[in-house]
C-alpha cells in the first residue's frame, strides 16, 4: 500500500506537457472566503473569470436537509424483544432481554452502525434512531421481529436540502450540492452547521487552464477547465479522510480497525479520478475538438476558393474564347447580309 501511494504521488508530480505540470494542482482554481463552517470539499470544475477580476459565488439554503428519523417512547422493554434495524448500508437483527433499557438498545444499535448506516441517541426515556447520512435516498427502519417494540413508524426517509447558487436552483443530494451554468461549474458539500436557512458566499479568484478558441482573444471566445491535484493528500474528502490515511501508521491503514472507512476513502478517490478523466475527455473532444474541426472546415473552404481563383482551366477558357469569336463573326455576317437586302431593292426602283 505504501508503494502504491508513493506511485500515485510520483505520477501526480511528474505528469507534464510542454514543461507544465498537469496533475499537481497547478491548474486548479483558487478561492477565498470559503468558510469551513459552511462549505466542505469545494471543487471548481470550470469558471469564466475575467482577466484581473474575480467571480462571486452566493449560496442560499432555503430548506435544510434531514436524516431519516424514527422515535421510540415506550421506555424499557417488557419481555424478550428482537428487532431488525435496516438502513442504507445493510440490515442487522438485535435481541434484548426483558427489562432492557433504552440506553442498552441505543448502544446495541450504535455497535452495528457501520453495517447498517443507522445510529441512535437517548433523551431521558426516549430513543431516537437516525440514518447516518442526509438525503431523500437515506432511510431508517427498525422493525419488530418478536416481542413488543412499537416505534413511531416503521420506516422514514430523509430529505435533500434546497439550495440556490447565484439565484438559480442547484442539484442537491443530501448535503452534496452541484451547480452548472455558463459562468461556473462547481461542487461542494454543506457543512452540518450551515444546514439551516441562510446565505453565505465565497469568491473564485482565478486559476484553471484557459484556452482561446476564437480568432480574437475575447472573454466570449475563452474556455476554461479546472484540473485539481490527484496526490494522496487531495484524493478523498473531509468526512472520511484522504488517501494518505491508508499509509503505514495512518488512521485508516490496513493494520487499523478502520477498514470500512478505508474502503470509503478508496471509493471516493476512484470516483474523483473517474470524474476528472471524464471531464478532461469531454473538454478535449467536444470543446477543443469541435473547434479544431470547425476551423479545419473553414480552412478547407478558403483553400478551395483560393484554388478556384488561382488555377484557371485553360482548355475550358480556350473553348469559351473560340465560341465567343465564332458568335461575333456570325453576328457580323448576318448584319452584312441584312444590309445588302435593302440595297438590292433600291437598285430595282432606279
Short mmCIF file of C-alpha atoms in Angstrom, two decimals, residues 16-343:
data_model
loop_
_atom_site.label_atom_id
_atom_site.label_comp_id
_atom_site.label_asym_id
_atom_site.label_seq_id
_atom_site.Cartn_x
_atom_site.Cartn_y
_atom_site.Cartn_z
CA UNK A 16 3.60 17.28 -17.56
CA UNK A 17 3.06 18.69 -21.04
CA UNK A 18 5.26 21.31 -22.65
CA UNK A 19 7.05 21.67 -19.32
CA UNK A 20 3.85 22.42 -17.36
CA UNK A 21 2.77 20.14 -14.53
CA UNK A 22 -0.77 18.93 -15.09
CA UNK A 23 -1.86 16.88 -12.07
CA UNK A 24 -0.23 18.64 -9.13
CA UNK A 25 -2.95 21.28 -8.73
CA UNK A 26 -1.15 23.85 -10.90
CA UNK A 27 -4.33 24.28 -12.97
CA UNK A 28 -6.78 24.16 -10.07
CA UNK A 29 -8.90 27.21 -9.33
CA UNK A 30 -8.06 29.47 -6.41
CA UNK A 31 -10.73 30.62 -3.98
CA UNK A 32 -11.03 32.92 -1.00
CA UNK A 33 -13.57 33.33 1.76
CA UNK A 34 -14.51 29.64 1.91
CA UNK A 35 -15.75 29.23 5.47
CA UNK A 36 -15.02 25.76 6.85
CA UNK A 37 -18.18 26.05 8.94
CA UNK A 38 -20.26 26.45 5.76
CA UNK A 39 -18.60 24.59 2.88
CA UNK A 40 -16.57 21.40 2.60
CA UNK A 41 -14.85 19.73 -0.35
CA UNK A 42 -15.27 22.72 -2.68
CA UNK A 43 -14.37 21.71 -6.24
CA UNK A 44 -14.48 24.18 -9.14
CA UNK A 45 -14.70 22.25 -12.42
CA UNK A 46 -14.78 25.29 -14.70
CA UNK A 47 -15.25 29.03 -14.29
CA UNK A 48 -15.22 32.03 -16.56
CA UNK A 49 -13.17 34.52 -14.57
CA UNK A 50 -12.39 37.77 -16.46
CA UNK A 51 -8.72 38.82 -16.54
CA UNK A 52 -7.80 40.56 -13.32
CA UNK A 53 -11.28 40.06 -11.88
CA UNK A 54 -12.99 37.56 -9.58
CA UNK A 55 -16.23 35.60 -9.58
CA UNK A 56 -18.53 35.77 -6.57
CA UNK A 57 -20.50 32.66 -5.58
CA UNK A 58 -23.53 33.26 -3.35
CA UNK A 59 -25.08 30.16 -1.77
CA UNK A 60 -28.53 30.31 -0.19
CA UNK A 61 -30.03 27.43 1.77
CA UNK A 62 -33.81 27.61 1.64
CA UNK A 63 -34.67 24.26 3.24
CA UNK A 64 -32.31 22.20 5.38
CA UNK A 65 -31.51 18.55 4.70
CA UNK A 66 -32.78 15.89 7.07
CA UNK A 67 -31.91 12.35 8.03
CA UNK A 68 -34.42 9.55 8.26
CA UNK A 69 -35.68 9.68 11.87
CA UNK A 70 -37.82 7.36 14.00
CA UNK A 71 -38.52 7.67 17.72
CA UNK A 72 -39.44 5.16 20.40
CA UNK A 73 -41.08 6.37 23.60
CA UNK A 74 -42.02 3.05 25.19
CA UNK A 75 -39.22 3.08 27.77
CA UNK A 76 -37.64 -0.16 28.97
CA UNK A 77 -38.80 -3.21 27.05
CA UNK A 78 -41.05 -5.79 28.65
CA UNK A 79 -40.48 -9.38 27.66
CA UNK A 80 -37.85 -10.61 25.26
CA UNK A 81 -37.64 -8.47 22.13
CA UNK A 82 -35.97 -8.92 18.74
CA UNK A 83 -35.82 -6.04 16.30
CA UNK A 84 -34.42 -5.71 12.80
CA UNK A 85 -32.58 -2.44 12.17
CA UNK A 86 -32.28 -1.54 8.50
CA UNK A 87 -30.57 1.37 6.78
CA UNK A 88 -28.85 2.21 3.51
CA UNK A 89 -25.77 0.16 4.37
CA UNK A 90 -27.47 -3.05 5.47
CA UNK A 91 -29.67 -4.89 7.96
CA UNK A 92 -28.94 -6.36 11.39
CA UNK A 93 -31.11 -8.21 13.94
CA UNK A 94 -30.71 -7.32 17.62
CA UNK A 95 -32.20 -9.18 20.59
CA UNK A 96 -32.89 -7.80 24.08
CA UNK A 97 -33.92 -9.46 27.29
CA UNK A 98 -36.90 -8.26 29.31
CA UNK A 99 -36.20 -5.00 31.12
CA UNK A 100 -33.52 -3.79 28.69
CA UNK A 101 -33.20 -0.03 28.92
CA UNK A 102 -33.34 2.40 26.01
CA UNK A 103 -29.67 3.15 26.66
CA UNK A 104 -28.84 -0.52 26.13
CA UNK A 105 -30.89 -0.55 22.93
CA UNK A 106 -29.09 2.58 21.69
CA UNK A 107 -25.70 1.08 22.49
CA UNK A 108 -26.53 -2.09 20.55
CA UNK A 109 -27.76 -0.09 17.52
CA UNK A 110 -24.63 2.05 17.58
CA UNK A 111 -22.41 -1.01 17.75
CA UNK A 112 -23.58 -2.04 14.25
CA UNK A 113 -23.75 1.45 12.72
CA UNK A 114 -21.06 0.62 10.18
CA UNK A 115 -23.10 -2.35 8.95
CA UNK A 116 -26.49 -0.61 8.89
CA UNK A 117 -25.91 3.11 8.37
CA UNK A 118 -28.13 3.79 11.40
CA UNK A 119 -27.29 5.48 14.71
CA UNK A 120 -29.23 6.01 17.93
CA UNK A 121 -29.38 8.62 20.71
CA UNK A 122 -31.18 8.70 24.05
CA UNK A 123 -33.04 11.59 25.63
CA UNK A 124 -34.46 10.63 29.02
CA UNK A 125 -36.55 7.55 28.38
CA UNK A 126 -36.97 8.28 24.66
CA UNK A 127 -34.95 6.64 21.91
CA UNK A 128 -34.21 8.32 18.59
CA UNK A 129 -32.93 6.36 15.61
CA UNK A 130 -31.42 8.26 12.64
CA UNK A 131 -29.79 7.45 9.34
CA UNK A 132 -26.13 8.44 9.45
CA UNK A 133 -26.41 10.41 6.19
CA UNK A 134 -28.71 13.15 4.95
CA UNK A 135 -30.90 12.98 1.88
CA UNK A 136 -34.07 11.69 0.28
CA UNK A 137 -32.41 8.37 -0.62
CA UNK A 138 -31.46 7.70 3.02
CA UNK A 139 -33.82 5.71 5.27
CA UNK A 140 -34.12 4.08 8.66
CA UNK A 141 -36.40 1.18 9.51
CA UNK A 142 -36.49 -0.51 12.95
CA UNK A 143 -38.83 -3.47 12.53
CA UNK A 144 -40.15 -5.65 15.35
CA UNK A 145 -39.46 -9.34 14.77
CA UNK A 146 -40.55 -10.71 18.16
CA UNK A 147 -41.92 -9.23 21.39
CA UNK A 148 -43.29 -5.74 21.93
CA UNK A 149 -41.41 -2.79 20.48
CA UNK A 150 -43.51 -0.02 18.99
CA UNK A 151 -41.64 2.81 17.24
CA UNK A 152 -43.37 5.92 15.92
CA UNK A 153 -43.36 4.46 12.39
CA UNK A 154 -41.84 1.50 10.62
CA UNK A 155 -39.83 3.46 8.05
CA UNK A 156 -38.78 7.05 7.46
CA UNK A 157 -36.76 8.71 4.70
CA UNK A 158 -34.58 11.77 4.87
CA UNK A 159 -34.80 14.97 2.84
CA UNK A 160 -32.49 16.80 0.46
CA UNK A 161 -31.58 20.39 1.15
CA UNK A 162 -32.99 23.07 -1.16
CA UNK A 163 -30.11 25.28 -2.28
CA UNK A 164 -29.66 28.07 -4.84
CA UNK A 165 -26.35 29.32 -6.24
CA UNK A 166 -26.25 32.88 -7.56
CA UNK A 167 -30.04 32.90 -7.57
CA UNK A 168 -30.51 29.67 -9.57
CA UNK A 169 -31.59 26.28 -8.24
CA UNK A 170 -28.77 23.79 -7.70
CA UNK A 171 -28.86 20.00 -7.79
CA UNK A 172 -28.67 18.60 -4.26
CA UNK A 173 -28.26 15.09 -2.88
CA UNK A 174 -28.49 15.33 0.87
CA UNK A 175 -25.82 17.93 1.67
CA UNK A 176 -23.89 17.49 -1.60
CA UNK A 177 -24.50 20.39 -3.98
CA UNK A 178 -23.64 20.64 -7.67
CA UNK A 179 -24.33 23.63 -9.90
CA UNK A 180 -23.59 24.33 -13.55
CA UNK A 181 -24.12 27.48 -15.60
CA UNK A 182 -22.39 29.29 -18.47
CA UNK A 183 -20.11 31.05 -16.00
CA UNK A 184 -19.29 28.34 -13.45
CA UNK A 185 -19.45 24.61 -12.79
CA UNK A 186 -18.81 23.58 -9.18
CA UNK A 187 -19.46 21.02 -6.47
CA UNK A 188 -19.33 21.29 -2.69
CA UNK A 189 -20.80 19.86 0.49
CA UNK A 190 -22.74 21.89 3.01
CA UNK A 191 -21.25 21.70 6.48
CA UNK A 192 -23.69 20.44 9.11
CA UNK A 193 -23.53 23.83 10.86
CA UNK A 194 -24.73 25.51 7.64
CA UNK A 195 -27.58 23.03 7.24
CA UNK A 196 -30.17 25.68 8.01
CA UNK A 197 -31.90 28.50 6.18
CA UNK A 198 -29.34 31.20 5.47
CA UNK A 199 -26.85 32.67 3.00
CA UNK A 200 -23.07 32.55 2.68
CA UNK A 201 -20.63 33.21 -0.15
CA UNK A 202 -17.08 32.78 -1.38
CA UNK A 203 -15.01 34.09 -4.29
CA UNK A 204 -13.26 32.36 -7.20
CA UNK A 205 -10.15 34.49 -7.69
CA UNK A 206 -8.57 32.76 -10.71
CA UNK A 207 -6.72 29.67 -11.82
CA UNK A 208 -7.74 26.94 -14.19
CA UNK A 209 -6.44 26.08 -17.66
CA UNK A 210 -7.76 28.68 -20.10
CA UNK A 211 -7.93 28.25 -23.88
CA UNK A 212 -8.56 30.94 -26.53
CA UNK A 213 -10.82 29.27 -29.12
CA UNK A 214 -11.67 32.23 -31.36
CA UNK A 215 -9.85 34.36 -33.89
CA UNK A 216 -9.61 37.10 -31.27
CA UNK A 217 -8.79 36.96 -27.57
CA UNK A 218 -12.15 37.91 -26.05
CA UNK A 219 -13.96 36.66 -22.97
CA UNK A 220 -16.71 35.13 -25.12
CA UNK A 221 -14.17 33.03 -27.05
CA UNK A 222 -12.43 31.63 -23.97
CA UNK A 223 -12.96 28.22 -22.41
CA UNK A 224 -11.56 27.15 -19.06
CA UNK A 225 -11.30 23.90 -17.11
CA UNK A 226 -10.00 23.14 -13.63
CA UNK A 227 -7.55 20.28 -13.10
CA UNK A 228 -7.18 19.53 -9.42
CA UNK A 229 -4.35 17.71 -7.72
CA UNK A 230 -4.50 13.92 -7.69
CA UNK A 231 -1.95 13.45 -4.92
CA UNK A 232 -2.81 11.20 -1.99
CA UNK A 233 -3.36 14.26 0.19
CA UNK A 234 -6.07 15.55 -2.18
CA UNK A 235 -8.00 12.41 -3.14
CA UNK A 236 -10.76 11.73 -0.62
CA UNK A 237 -12.88 14.07 1.44
CA UNK A 238 -13.04 15.79 4.79
CA UNK A 239 -15.69 13.41 6.15
CA UNK A 240 -13.88 10.08 5.78
CA UNK A 241 -10.32 11.28 5.27
CA UNK A 242 -7.83 11.31 2.39
CA UNK A 243 -5.94 8.62 0.59
CA UNK A 244 -2.71 9.21 2.50
CA UNK A 245 -4.52 7.95 5.63
CA UNK A 246 -4.09 4.41 4.24
CA UNK A 247 -0.31 4.57 4.61
CA UNK A 248 1.50 2.76 7.41
CA UNK A 249 0.67 4.43 10.68
CA UNK A 250 -2.27 6.28 9.16
CA UNK A 251 -5.69 6.48 10.75
CA UNK A 252 -7.14 4.11 8.11
CA UNK A 253 -4.12 1.92 7.39
CA UNK A 254 -4.67 -1.74 6.60
CA UNK A 255 -3.44 -2.67 10.09
CA UNK A 256 -6.01 -0.42 11.78
CA UNK A 257 -9.59 -1.20 12.75
CA UNK A 258 -10.99 1.30 10.23
CA UNK A 259 -11.11 -0.90 7.15
CA UNK A 260 -14.66 0.22 6.38
CA UNK A 261 -13.53 3.85 6.38
CA UNK A 262 -10.53 2.91 4.25
CA UNK A 263 -12.87 1.36 1.69
CA UNK A 264 -14.95 4.55 1.60
CA UNK A 265 -11.81 6.62 1.03
CA UNK A 266 -10.75 4.38 -1.86
CA UNK A 267 -14.24 4.54 -3.39
CA UNK A 268 -14.24 8.32 -3.15
CA UNK A 269 -10.77 8.57 -4.70
CA UNK A 270 -11.76 6.30 -7.60
CA UNK A 271 -14.87 8.40 -8.22
CA UNK A 272 -12.86 11.63 -8.20
CA UNK A 273 -10.26 10.32 -10.66
CA UNK A 274 -13.00 8.94 -12.93
CA UNK A 275 -14.83 12.26 -12.93
CA UNK A 276 -11.62 14.13 -13.75
CA UNK A 277 -10.86 11.78 -16.63
CA UNK A 278 -14.40 12.21 -17.93
CA UNK A 279 -14.26 16.00 -17.75
CA UNK A 280 -10.87 16.15 -19.46
CA UNK A 281 -12.00 13.77 -22.20
CA UNK A 282 -15.24 15.65 -22.80
CA UNK A 283 -13.43 19.01 -22.87
CA UNK A 284 -10.86 17.70 -25.33
CA UNK A 285 -13.39 16.09 -27.68
CA UNK A 286 -16.40 18.37 -27.57
CA UNK A 287 -14.89 21.77 -26.80
CA UNK A 288 -11.40 21.82 -28.27
CA UNK A 289 -12.01 19.05 -30.83
CA UNK A 290 -15.18 20.65 -32.20
CA UNK A 291 -13.37 23.98 -32.54
CA UNK A 292 -10.49 22.32 -34.38
CA UNK A 293 -12.95 20.61 -36.76
CA UNK A 294 -14.79 23.87 -37.41
CA UNK A 295 -11.54 25.70 -38.13
CA UNK A 296 -10.49 22.83 -40.41
CA UNK A 297 -13.69 23.14 -42.47
CA UNK A 298 -13.26 26.91 -42.74
CA UNK A 299 -9.64 26.45 -43.82
CA UNK A 300 -10.63 23.87 -46.41
CA UNK A 301 -13.32 26.16 -47.88
CA UNK A 302 -10.93 29.10 -48.03
CA UNK A 303 -8.28 26.95 -49.72
CA UNK A 304 -10.81 25.68 -52.27
CA UNK A 305 -11.91 29.24 -53.05
CA UNK A 306 -8.32 30.39 -53.47
CA UNK A 307 -7.58 27.40 -55.70
CA UNK A 308 -10.60 28.17 -57.87
CA UNK A 309 -9.38 31.75 -58.30
CA UNK A 310 -5.72 30.95 -58.93
CA UNK A 311 -6.00 27.77 -61.03
CA UNK A 312 -7.59 28.59 -64.45
CA UNK A 313 -8.89 25.73 -66.66
CA UNK A 314 -7.09 26.71 -69.91
CA UNK A 315 -8.90 24.16 -72.08
CA UNK A 316 -12.32 25.40 -71.00
CA UNK A 317 -11.35 29.05 -71.29
CA UNK A 318 -9.88 28.46 -74.81
CA UNK A 319 -13.13 26.81 -75.87
CA UNK A 320 -15.10 29.71 -74.44
CA UNK A 321 -12.90 32.20 -76.34
CA UNK A 322 -13.33 30.32 -79.64
CA UNK A 323 -17.09 30.16 -79.11
CA UNK A 324 -17.22 33.89 -78.45
CA UNK A 325 -15.20 34.63 -81.59
CA UNK A 326 -17.45 32.41 -83.76
CA UNK A 327 -20.57 34.07 -82.37
CA UNK A 328 -19.10 37.52 -83.07
CA UNK A 329 -18.17 36.58 -86.67
CA UNK A 330 -21.61 35.05 -87.27
CA UNK A 331 -23.31 38.19 -85.99
CA UNK A 332 -21.18 40.32 -88.32
CA UNK A 333 -22.05 38.13 -91.32
CA UNK A 334 -25.77 38.25 -90.58
CA UNK A 335 -25.64 42.02 -90.20
CA UNK A 336 -23.82 42.37 -93.54
CA UNK A 337 -26.43 40.24 -95.29
CA UNK A 338 -29.22 42.24 -93.69
CA UNK A 339 -27.73 45.49 -95.01
CA UNK A 340 -27.36 44.02 -98.52
CA UNK A 341 -31.10 43.29 -98.98
CA UNK A 342 -32.28 46.97 -98.84
CA UNK A 343 -29.54 47.93 -101.31
#
